[in-house]
CSV table of C-alpha atoms in Angstrom, one decimal:
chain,number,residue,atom,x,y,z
A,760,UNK,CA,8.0,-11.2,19.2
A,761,UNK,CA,4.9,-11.6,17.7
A,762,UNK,CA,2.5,-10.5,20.7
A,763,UNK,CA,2.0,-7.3,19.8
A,764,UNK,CA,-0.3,-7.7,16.6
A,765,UNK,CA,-2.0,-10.3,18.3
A,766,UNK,CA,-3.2,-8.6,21.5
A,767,UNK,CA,-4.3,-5.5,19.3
A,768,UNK,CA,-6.9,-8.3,16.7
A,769,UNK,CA,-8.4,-9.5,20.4
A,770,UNK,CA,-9.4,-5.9,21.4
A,771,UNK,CA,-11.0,-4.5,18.5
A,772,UNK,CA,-13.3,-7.0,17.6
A,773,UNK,CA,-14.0,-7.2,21.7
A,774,UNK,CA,-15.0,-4.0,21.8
A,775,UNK,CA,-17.1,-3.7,18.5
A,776,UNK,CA,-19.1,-6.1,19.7
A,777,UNK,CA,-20.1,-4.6,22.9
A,778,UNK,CA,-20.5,-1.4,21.7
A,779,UNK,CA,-22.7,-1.3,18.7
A,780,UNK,CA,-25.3,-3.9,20.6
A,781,UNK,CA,-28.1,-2.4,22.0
A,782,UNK,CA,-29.4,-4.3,25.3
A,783,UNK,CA,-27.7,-5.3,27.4
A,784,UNK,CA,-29.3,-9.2,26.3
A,785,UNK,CA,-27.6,-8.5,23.3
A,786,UNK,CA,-24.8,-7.4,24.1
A,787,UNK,CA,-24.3,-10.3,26.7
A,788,UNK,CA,-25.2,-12.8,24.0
A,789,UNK,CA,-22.9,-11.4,20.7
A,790,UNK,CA,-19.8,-11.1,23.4
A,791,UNK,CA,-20.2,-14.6,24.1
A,792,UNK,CA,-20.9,-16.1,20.8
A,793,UNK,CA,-17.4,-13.7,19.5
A,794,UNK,CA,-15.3,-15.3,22.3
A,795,UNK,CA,-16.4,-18.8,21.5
A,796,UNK,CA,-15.4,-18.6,17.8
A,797,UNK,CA,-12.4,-16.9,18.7
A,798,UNK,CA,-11.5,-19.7,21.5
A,799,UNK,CA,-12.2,-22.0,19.1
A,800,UNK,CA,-8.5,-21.4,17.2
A,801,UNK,CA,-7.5,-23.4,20.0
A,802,UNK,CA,-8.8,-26.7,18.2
A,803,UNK,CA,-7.0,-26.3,14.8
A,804,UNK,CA,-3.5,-25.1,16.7
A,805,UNK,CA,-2.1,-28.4,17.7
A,806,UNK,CA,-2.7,-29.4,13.9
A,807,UNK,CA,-1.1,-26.0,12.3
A,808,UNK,CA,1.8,-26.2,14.7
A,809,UNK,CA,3.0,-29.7,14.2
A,810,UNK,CA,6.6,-31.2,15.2
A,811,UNK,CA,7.2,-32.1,12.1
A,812,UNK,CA,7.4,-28.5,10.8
A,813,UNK,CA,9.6,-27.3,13.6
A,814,UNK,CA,12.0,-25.3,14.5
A,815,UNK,CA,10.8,-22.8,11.8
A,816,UNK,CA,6.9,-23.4,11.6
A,817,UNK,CA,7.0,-21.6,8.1
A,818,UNK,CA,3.5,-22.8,7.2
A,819,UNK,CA,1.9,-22.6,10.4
A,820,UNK,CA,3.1,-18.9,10.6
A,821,UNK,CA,2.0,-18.1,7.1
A,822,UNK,CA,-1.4,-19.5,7.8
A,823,UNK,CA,-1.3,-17.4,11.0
A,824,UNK,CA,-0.3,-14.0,9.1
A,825,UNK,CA,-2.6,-14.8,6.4
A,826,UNK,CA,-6.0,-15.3,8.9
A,827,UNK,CA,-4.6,-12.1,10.5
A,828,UNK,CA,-4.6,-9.9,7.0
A,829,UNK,CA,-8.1,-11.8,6.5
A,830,UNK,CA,-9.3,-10.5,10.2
A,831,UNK,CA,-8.0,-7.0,9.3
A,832,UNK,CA,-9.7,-6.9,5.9
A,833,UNK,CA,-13.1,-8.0,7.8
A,834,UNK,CA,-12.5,-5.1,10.5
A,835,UNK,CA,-12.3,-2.8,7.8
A,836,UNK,CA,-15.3,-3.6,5.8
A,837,UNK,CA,-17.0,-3.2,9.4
A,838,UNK,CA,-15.5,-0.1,9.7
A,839,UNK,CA,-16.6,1.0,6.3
A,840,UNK,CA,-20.5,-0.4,7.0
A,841,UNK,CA,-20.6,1.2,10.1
A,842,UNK,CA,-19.7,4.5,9.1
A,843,UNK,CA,-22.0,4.5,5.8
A,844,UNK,CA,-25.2,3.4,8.2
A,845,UNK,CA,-24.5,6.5,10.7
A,846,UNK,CA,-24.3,8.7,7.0
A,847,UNK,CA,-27.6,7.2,6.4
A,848,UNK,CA,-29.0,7.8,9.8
A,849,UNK,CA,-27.4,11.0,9.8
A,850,UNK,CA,-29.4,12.4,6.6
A,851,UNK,CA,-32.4,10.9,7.8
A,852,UNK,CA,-32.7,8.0,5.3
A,853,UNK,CA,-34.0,5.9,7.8
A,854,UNK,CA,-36.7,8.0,9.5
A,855,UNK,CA,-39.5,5.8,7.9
A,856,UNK,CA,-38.5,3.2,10.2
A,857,UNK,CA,-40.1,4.7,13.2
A,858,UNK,CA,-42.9,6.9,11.4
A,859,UNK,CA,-46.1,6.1,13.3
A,860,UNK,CA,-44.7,4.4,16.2
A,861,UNK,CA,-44.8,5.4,20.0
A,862,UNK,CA,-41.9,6.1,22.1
A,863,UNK,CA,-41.7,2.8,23.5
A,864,UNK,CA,-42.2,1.2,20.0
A,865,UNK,CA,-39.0,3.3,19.0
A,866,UNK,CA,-37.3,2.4,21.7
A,867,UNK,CA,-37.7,-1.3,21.3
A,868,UNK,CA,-36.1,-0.7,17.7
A,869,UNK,CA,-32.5,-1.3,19.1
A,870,UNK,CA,-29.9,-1.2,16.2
A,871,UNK,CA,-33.3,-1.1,13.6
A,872,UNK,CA,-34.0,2.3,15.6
A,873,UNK,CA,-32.8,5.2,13.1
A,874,UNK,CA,-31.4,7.5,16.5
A,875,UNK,CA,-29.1,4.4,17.1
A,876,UNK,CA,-25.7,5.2,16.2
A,877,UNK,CA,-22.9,2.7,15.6
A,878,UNK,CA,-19.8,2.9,17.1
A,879,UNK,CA,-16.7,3.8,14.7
């Protein structure tokens, strides 16, 4: 019944992550670090779903709803940081960044590099 919102809060933060890294040493790094802390619901279940609330789980299910509205609030604030930072970038707000720097200095930059543009 319920599958269906949760498969769709795994994938967008999945892909965020990946996308708006970098490297490749980065990207490796933030997708692990993402899927630990999201694994890591699996320690506080057995205590939200207890027997003793069964058959109807009322709490552990408002607890679960609630974290989800609190996940979907985060993805938008994401959403609304990565959008004003490509505005920025976009106007050229950010230019000084790289003003006297080589190529290769630039390109070391990563997500500090003004050309870098975050995935919406």
């Amino acid at each position: 019944r319920c599958s269906a919102g949760v498969l769709t809060a795994v994938g967008i933060p999945i892909t965020w992550v990946v996308s708006n890294q970098p490297c490749y040493a980065k990207r490796a790094l933030a997708n692990d670090v993402q899927i630990m802390v999201c694994n890591s619901a699996g320690i506080a279940a057995p205590f939200l779903y207890a027997s003793s609330q069964a058959p109807g789980y009322r709490t552990s299910y408002a607890s679960t709803i609630g974290l989800l509205g609190l996940a979907i609030s985060i993805y938008f604030l994401v959403h609304i940081y990565y959008r004003r930072q490509n505005a920025s970038r976009n106007a050229g707000k950010q230019e000084w960044r790289i003003q006297g720097k080589s190529k290769e200095e630039i390109a070391e930059r990563g997500e500090q590099n003004p050309r870098f543009r975050f995935t919406v």
